[in-house]
Coordinates of C-alpha atoms in Angstrom, one line a residue:
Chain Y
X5 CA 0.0 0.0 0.0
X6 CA 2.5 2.6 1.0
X7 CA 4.8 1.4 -1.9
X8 CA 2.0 2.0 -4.7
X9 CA 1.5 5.3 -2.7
X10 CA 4.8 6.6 -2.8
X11 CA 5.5 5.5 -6.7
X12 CA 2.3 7.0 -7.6
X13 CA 3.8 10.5 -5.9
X14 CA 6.9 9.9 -7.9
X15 CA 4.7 9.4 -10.9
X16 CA 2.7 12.3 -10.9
X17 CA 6.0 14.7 -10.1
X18 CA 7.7 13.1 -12.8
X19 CA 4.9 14.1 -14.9
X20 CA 4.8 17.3 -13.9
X21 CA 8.4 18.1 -14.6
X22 CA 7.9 16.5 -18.0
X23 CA 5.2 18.9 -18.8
X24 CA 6.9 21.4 -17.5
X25 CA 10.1 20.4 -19.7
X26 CA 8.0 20.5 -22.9
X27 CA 6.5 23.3 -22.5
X28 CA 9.7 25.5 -21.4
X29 CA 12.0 24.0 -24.3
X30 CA 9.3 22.6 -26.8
X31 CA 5.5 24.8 -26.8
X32 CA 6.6 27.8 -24.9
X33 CA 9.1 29.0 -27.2
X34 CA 6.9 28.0 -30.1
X35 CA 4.2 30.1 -29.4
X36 CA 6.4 33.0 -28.4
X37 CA 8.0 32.5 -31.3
X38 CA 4.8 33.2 -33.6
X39 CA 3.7 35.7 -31.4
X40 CA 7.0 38.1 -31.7
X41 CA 6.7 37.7 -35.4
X42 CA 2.8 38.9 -35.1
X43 CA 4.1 41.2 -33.0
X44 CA 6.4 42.4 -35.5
X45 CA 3.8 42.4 -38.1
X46 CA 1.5 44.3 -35.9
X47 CA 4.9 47.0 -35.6
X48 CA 4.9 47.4 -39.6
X49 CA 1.3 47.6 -39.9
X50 CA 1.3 50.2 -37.3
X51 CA 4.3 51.8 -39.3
X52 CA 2.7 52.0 -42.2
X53 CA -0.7 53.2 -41.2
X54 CA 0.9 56.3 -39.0
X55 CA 4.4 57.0 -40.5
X56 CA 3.7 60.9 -39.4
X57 CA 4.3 59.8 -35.9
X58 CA 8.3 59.8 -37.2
X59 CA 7.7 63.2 -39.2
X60 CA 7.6 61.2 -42.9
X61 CA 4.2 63.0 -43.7
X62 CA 1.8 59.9 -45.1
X63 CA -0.6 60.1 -47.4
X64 CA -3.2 58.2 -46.1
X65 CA -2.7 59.3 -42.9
X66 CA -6.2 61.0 -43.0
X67 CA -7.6 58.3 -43.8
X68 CA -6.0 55.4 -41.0
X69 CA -6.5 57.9 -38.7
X70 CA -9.9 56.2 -38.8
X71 CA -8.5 53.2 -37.1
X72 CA -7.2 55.1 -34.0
X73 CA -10.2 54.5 -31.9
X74 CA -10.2 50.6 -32.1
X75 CA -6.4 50.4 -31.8
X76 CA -5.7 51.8 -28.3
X77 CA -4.2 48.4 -27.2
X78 CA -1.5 48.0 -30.3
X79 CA -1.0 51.6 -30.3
X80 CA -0.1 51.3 -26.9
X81 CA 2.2 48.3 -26.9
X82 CA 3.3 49.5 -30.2
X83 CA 4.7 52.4 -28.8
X84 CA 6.1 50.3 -26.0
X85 CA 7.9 48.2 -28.3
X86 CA 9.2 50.9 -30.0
X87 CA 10.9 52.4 -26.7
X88 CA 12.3 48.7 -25.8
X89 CA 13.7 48.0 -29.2
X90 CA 17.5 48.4 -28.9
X91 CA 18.2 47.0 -32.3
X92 CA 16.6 44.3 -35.0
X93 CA 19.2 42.0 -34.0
X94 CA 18.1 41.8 -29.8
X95 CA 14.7 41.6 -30.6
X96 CA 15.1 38.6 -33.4
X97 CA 17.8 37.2 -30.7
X98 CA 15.2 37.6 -27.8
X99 CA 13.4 34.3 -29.5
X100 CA 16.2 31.7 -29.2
X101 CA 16.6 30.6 -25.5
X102 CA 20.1 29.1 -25.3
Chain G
X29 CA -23.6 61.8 -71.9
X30 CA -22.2 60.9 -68.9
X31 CA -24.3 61.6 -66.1
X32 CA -20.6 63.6 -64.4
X33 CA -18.8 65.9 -66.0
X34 CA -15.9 67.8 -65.0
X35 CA -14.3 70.9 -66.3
X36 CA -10.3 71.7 -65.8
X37 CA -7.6 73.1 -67.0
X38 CA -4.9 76.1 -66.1
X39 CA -6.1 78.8 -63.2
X40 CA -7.9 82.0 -64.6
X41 CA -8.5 80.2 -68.2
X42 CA -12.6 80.5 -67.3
X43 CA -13.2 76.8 -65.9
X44 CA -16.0 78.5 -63.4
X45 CA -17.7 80.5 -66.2
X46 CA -17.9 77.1 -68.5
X47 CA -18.6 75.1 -65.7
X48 CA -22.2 77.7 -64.8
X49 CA -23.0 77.6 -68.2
X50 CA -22.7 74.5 -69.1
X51 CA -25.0 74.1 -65.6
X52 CA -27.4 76.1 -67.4
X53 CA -27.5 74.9 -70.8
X54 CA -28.0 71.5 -68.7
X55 CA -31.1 73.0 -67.0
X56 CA -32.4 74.7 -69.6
X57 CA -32.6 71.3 -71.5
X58 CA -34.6 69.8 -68.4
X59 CA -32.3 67.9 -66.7
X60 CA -32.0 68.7 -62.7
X61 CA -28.4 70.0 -62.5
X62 CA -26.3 70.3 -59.8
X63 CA -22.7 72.7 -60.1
X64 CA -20.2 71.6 -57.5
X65 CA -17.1 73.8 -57.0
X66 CA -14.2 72.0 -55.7
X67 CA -11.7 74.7 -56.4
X68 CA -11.1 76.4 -52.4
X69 CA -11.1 79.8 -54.1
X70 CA -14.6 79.7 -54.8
X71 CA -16.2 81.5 -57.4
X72 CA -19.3 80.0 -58.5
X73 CA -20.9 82.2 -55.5
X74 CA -19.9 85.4 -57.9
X75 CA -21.1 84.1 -61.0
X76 CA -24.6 83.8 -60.0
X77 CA -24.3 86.8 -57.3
X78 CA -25.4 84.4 -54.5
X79 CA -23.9 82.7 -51.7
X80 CA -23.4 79.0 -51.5
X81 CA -22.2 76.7 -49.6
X82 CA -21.8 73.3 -48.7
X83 CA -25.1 71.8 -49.3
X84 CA -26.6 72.3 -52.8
X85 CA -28.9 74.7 -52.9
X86 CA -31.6 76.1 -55.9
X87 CA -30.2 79.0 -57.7
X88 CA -32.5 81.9 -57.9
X89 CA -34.1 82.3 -61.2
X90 CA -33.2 79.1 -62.9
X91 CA -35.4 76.5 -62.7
X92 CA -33.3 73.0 -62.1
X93 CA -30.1 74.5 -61.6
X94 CA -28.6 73.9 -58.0
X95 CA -25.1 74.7 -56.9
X96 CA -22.8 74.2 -53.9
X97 CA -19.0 75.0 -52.9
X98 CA -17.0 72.2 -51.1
X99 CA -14.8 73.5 -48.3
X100 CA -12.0 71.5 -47.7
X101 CA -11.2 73.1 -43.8
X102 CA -15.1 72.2 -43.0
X103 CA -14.7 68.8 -44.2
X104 CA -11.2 67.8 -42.8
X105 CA -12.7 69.3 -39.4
X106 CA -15.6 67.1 -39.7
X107 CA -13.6 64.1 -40.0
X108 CA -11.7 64.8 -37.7
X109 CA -14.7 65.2 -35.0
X110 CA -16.1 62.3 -35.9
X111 CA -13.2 60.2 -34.8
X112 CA -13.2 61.9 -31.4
X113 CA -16.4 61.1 -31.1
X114 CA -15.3 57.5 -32.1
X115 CA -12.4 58.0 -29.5
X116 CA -14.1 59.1 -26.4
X117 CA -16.9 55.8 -27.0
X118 CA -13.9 53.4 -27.6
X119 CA -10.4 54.4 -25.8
X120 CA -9.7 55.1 -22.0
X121 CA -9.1 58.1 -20.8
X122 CA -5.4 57.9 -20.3
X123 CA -5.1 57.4 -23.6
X124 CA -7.2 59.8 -25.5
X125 CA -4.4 61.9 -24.9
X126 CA -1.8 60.3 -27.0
X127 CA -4.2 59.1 -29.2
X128 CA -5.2 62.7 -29.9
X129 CA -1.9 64.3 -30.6
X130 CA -1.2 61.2 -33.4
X131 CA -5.1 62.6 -34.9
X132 CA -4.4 66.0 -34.9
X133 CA -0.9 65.6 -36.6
X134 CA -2.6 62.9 -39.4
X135 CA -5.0 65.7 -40.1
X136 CA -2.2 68.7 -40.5
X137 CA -0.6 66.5 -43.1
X138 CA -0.1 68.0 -46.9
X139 CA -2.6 65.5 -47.9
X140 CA -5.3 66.1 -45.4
X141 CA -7.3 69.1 -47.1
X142 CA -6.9 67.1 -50.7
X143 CA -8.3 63.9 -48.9
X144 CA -10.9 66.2 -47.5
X145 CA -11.8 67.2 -51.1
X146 CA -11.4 63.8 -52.3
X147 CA -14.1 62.8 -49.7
X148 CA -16.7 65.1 -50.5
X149 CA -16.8 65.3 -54.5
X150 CA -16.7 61.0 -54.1
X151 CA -19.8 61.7 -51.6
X152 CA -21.6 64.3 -53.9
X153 CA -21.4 61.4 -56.9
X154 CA -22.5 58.8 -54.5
X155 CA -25.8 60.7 -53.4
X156 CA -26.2 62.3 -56.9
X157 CA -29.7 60.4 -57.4
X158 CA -31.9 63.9 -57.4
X159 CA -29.9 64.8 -60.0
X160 CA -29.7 64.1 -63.5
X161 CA -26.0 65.8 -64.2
X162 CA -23.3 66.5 -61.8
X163 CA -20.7 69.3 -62.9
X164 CA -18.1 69.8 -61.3
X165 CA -15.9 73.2 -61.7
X166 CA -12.2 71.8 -60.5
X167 CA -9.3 73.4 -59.2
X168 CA -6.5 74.2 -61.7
X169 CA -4.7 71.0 -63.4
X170 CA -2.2 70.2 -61.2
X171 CA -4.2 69.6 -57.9
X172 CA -7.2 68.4 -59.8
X173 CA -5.0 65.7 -61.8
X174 CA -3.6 64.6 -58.2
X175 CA -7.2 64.3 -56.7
X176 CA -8.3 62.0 -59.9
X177 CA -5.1 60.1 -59.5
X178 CA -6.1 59.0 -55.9
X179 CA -8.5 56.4 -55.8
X180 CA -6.4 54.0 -57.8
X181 CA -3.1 54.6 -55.7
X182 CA -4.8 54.4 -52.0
X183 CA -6.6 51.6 -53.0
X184 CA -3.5 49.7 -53.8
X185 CA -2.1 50.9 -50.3
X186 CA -5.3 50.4 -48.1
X187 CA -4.9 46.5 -49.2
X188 CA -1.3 46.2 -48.1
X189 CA -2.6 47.7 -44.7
X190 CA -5.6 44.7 -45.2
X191 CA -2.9 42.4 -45.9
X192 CA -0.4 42.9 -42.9
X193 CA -3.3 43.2 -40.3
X194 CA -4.2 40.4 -42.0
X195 CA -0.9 38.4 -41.9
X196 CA -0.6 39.3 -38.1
X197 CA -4.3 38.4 -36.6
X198 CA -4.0 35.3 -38.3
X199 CA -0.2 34.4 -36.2
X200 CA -1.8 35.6 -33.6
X201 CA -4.6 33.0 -33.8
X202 CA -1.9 30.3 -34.4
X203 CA 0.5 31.8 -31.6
X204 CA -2.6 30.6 -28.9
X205 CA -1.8 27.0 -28.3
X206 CA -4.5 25.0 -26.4
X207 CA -6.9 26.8 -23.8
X208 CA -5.2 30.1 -24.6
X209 CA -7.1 33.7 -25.9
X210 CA -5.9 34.5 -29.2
X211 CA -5.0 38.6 -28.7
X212 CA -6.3 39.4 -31.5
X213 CA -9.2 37.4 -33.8
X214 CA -10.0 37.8 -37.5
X215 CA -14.1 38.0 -37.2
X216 CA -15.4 40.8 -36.5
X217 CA -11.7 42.8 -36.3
X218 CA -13.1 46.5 -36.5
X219 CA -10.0 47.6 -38.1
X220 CA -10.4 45.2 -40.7
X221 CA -14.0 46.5 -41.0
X222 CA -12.8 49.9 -41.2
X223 CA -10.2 49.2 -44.2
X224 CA -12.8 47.5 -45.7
X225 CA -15.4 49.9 -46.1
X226 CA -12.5 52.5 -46.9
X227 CA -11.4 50.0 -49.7
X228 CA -15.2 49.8 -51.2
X229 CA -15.5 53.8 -51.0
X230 CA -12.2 53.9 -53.1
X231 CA -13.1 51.2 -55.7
X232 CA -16.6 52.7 -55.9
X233 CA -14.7 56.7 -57.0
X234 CA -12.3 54.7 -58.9
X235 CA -15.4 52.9 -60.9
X236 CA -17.6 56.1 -60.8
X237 CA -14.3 58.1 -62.6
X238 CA -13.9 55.9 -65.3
X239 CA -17.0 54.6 -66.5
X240 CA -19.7 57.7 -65.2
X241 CA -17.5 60.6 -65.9
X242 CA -16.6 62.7 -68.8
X243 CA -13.6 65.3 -68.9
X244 CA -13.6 68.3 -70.5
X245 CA -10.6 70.6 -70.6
X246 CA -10.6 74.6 -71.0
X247 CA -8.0 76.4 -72.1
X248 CA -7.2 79.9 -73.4
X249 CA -5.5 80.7 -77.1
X250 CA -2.2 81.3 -75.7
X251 CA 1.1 79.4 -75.4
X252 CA 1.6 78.6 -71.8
X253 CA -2.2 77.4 -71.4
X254 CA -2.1 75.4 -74.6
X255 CA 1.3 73.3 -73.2
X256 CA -0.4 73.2 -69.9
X257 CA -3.5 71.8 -71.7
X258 CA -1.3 69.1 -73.9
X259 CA 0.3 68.2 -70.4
X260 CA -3.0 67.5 -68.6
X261 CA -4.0 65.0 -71.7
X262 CA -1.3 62.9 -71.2
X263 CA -1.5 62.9 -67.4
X264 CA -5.1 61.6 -67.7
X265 CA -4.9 59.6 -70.4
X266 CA -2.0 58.1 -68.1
X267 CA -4.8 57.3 -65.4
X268 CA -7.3 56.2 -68.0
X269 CA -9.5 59.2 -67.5
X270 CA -9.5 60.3 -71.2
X271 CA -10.7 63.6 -71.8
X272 CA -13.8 64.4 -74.5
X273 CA -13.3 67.5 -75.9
X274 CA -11.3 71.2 -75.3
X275 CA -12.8 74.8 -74.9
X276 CA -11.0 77.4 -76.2
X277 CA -12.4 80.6 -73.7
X278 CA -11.4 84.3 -74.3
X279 CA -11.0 84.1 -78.1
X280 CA -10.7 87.6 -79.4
X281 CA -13.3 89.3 -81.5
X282 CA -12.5 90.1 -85.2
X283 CA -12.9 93.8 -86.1
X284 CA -14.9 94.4 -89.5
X285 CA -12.9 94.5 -92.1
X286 CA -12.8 98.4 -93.3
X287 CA -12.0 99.2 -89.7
X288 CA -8.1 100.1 -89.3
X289 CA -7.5 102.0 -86.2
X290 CA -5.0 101.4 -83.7
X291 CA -7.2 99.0 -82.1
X292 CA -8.6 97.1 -85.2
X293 CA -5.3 96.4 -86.1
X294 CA -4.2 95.4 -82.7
X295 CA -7.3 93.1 -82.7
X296 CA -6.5 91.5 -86.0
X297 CA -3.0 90.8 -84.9
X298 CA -4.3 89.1 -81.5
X299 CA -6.8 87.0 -83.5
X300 CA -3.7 86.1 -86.1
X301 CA -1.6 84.2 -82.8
X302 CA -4.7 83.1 -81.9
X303 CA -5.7 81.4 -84.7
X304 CA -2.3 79.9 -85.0
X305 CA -2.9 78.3 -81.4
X306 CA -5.9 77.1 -82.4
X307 CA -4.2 75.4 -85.1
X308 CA -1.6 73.8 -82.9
X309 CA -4.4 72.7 -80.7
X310 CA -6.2 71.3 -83.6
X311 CA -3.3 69.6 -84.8
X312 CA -1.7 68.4 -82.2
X313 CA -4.0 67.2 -79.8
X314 CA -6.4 64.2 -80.0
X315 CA -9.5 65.7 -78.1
X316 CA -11.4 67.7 -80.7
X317 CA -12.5 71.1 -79.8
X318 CA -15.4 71.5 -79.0
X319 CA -16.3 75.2 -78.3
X320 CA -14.8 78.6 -78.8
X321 CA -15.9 81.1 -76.9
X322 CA -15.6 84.8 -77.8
X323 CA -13.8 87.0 -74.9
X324 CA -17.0 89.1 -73.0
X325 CA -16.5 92.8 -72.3
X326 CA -17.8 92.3 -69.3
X327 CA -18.0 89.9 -66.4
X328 CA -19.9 87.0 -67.3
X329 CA -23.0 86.3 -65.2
X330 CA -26.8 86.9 -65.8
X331 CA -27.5 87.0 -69.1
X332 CA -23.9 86.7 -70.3
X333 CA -23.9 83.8 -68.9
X334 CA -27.1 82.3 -71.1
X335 CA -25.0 83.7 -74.6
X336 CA -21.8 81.6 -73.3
X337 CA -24.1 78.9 -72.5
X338 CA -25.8 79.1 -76.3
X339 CA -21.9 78.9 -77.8
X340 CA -21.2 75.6 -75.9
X341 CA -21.7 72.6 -78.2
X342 CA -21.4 70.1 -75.4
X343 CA -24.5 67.8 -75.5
X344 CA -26.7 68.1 -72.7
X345 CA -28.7 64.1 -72.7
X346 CA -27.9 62.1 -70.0
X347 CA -27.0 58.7 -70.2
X348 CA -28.1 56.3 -67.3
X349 CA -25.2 55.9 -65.0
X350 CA -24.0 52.3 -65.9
X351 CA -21.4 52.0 -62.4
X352 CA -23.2 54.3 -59.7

């Protein structure tokens, strides 16, 4: 009784750090992966819709201005991401954990 | 005849005059005409000595004939009230801020006020049922061949924005493994929605240009307007807008010929160049000419206005639109 007890506690950490192992090496990095590129996609979208915010007059600028209202969140983060963004290289190199 | 016509060519050659009377002529032949001045030095208010603005309204005295002048600073502050209503619905405060200085710099942009304009005249042809012809009186060539140009160009763009968001909601969707939220999801993505609708409003101006709308050209008989004139062909034919026919304006009256003052002669020299201009315009240019119009002593309104109107062989019928 104890035995089976104690090999089922082994079990079940076992699995746990298994799970844990594929996701930080195997799904983790996956999805992370797709979502910096989205992320990135978002960033050149957002470029191209509001290039005036870096003083290259646009001109559809008029026109995306449109979208402002229903892209608080991206403008937000996109911003952000511009601050962080040291140089292409760092953020590409942010996605391989060695 | 299409159901749009627009009149352009070099400032000062007379596009408001032809544009009125050929408003008038339109009327007078029973169709419900509507002039639209898109030039921001307005001057179709001085033609018919009566204020417009930007909703068409009757013109006193002429049955059928309506006219309105498009202000680009009206409409670009329109649109841009519209988003902040949009904006104060949608965003948080905190960032209605930032969000405001990014709106108020799009609409200080060179482009805003011709986007403005764009807007409008695309709007006046889209709700043109009431009326049987539009005219529209332009601003001179160069601004008026860049508004014309548009729809084509931000098309193409407006579906490499469609694209991208495209590209990036859809790794987005792929980036949420298992139980996870996708940030962002393709139905219902407003700003999708929004580049959408823009796209249709652009195909629609693009469709309404080419297959609803005739060009007409005016030009003066002298050397810098007939070059200007032989560069606006070619600039439209370049964006498949093709233009019907050319007005020579402000020909110069022959004296008789037992007159020979100072003045007669003077006349008969001026009418010499001009006929030569003519020629050049005749020979050179594909469009045929379709009016001359003698040079008024006076300002042209009132009655003038019904004389200039009688000289102008451009046909009146109305074909049903086959695009709008």
């Amino acid at each position: 009784m104890e035995l089976a007890d104690r090999i089922e506690r082994a079990e079940r950490a076992l699995r746990e750090w298994a799970r844990g192992l594929y996701h930080g090496m195997i799904s983790h990095p996956a999805y992370e992966k797709i979502e910096k590129e989205a992320e990135d996609l978002e960033d050149a979208f957002m470029l191209a819709c509001f290039p005036d915010a870096f003083g290259i007059p646009s001109p559809v600028s008029y026109y995306t201005a449109e979208l402002l209202p229903f892209i608080e969140d991206e403008f937000e983060a996109w911003e952000r991401r511009l601050w962080d963004r040291g140089t292409l290289i760092e953020r590409k190199g942010q996605q391989y954990h060695f | 005849m299409e159901p749009f016509v627009f009149f352009g060519g070099k400032g000062g050659v007379g596009k408001t005059t032809v544009s009125c009377a050929y408003g008038l002529k339109c009327a007078r032949a029973d169709r419900e005409t509507l002039v639209v001045s898109t030039d921001p030095a307005h001057s179709v208010s001085d033609v018919f000595d009566q204020q417009f603005g930007d909703d068409p309204a009757p013109v006193e005295g002429i049955d059928g004939l309506h006219a309105m002048e498009i202000d680009p600073d009206d409409e670009v502050q329109r649109h841009l009230d519209g988003i902040r209503s949009d904006l104060s619905e949608q965003v948080s405060a905190a960032m209605v801020n930032e969000i405001n200085q990014q709106l108020e710099m799009a609409h200080r942009t060179p482009g805003a006020y011709e986007s403005a304009l764009f807007d409008r005249f695309v709007d006046v042809m889209r709700n043109a049922d009431p009326y049987d012809r539009v005219v529209f009186d332009t601003s001179p060539t160069g601004s008026t061949l860049r508004l014309l140009g548009l729809p084509e160009f931000l098309e193409g763009w407006i579906e490499r924005l469609m694209h991208k968001r495209e590209q990036s909601i859809d790794l987005f969707e792929k980036a949420a493994i298992g139980n996870n939220e996708p940030r962002r999801v393709m139905d219902g993505d407003p700003v999708l929605a929004r580049l959408r609708g823009r796209k249709e409003f652009f195909e629609f101006a693009g469709g309404a240009l080419r297959e609803d709308a005739a060009f007409f050209l005016v030009l003066n008989p002298d050397q810098l307007s007939v070059n200007e004139t032989g560069r606006a062909i070619a600039e439209l034919r370049e964006k498949d807008l093709a233009v019907r026919g050319l007005i020579a304006n402000r020909l110069t009256p022959e004296p008789d010929p037992d007159e020979d003052g100072r003045g007669a002669r003077y006349l008969r020299d001026r009418v010499e160049t001009e006929r030569d201009r003519l020629r050049q315009v005749r020979e050179e240019f594909d469009p045929p000419l379709v009016a001359e119009i003698e040079s008024r002593t006076a300002e042209v309104r009132g009655d003038l206005l019904g004389d200039v109107a009688d000289e102008l062989a451009v046909e009146t019928d109305v074909e049903r639109p086959s695009f709008v």
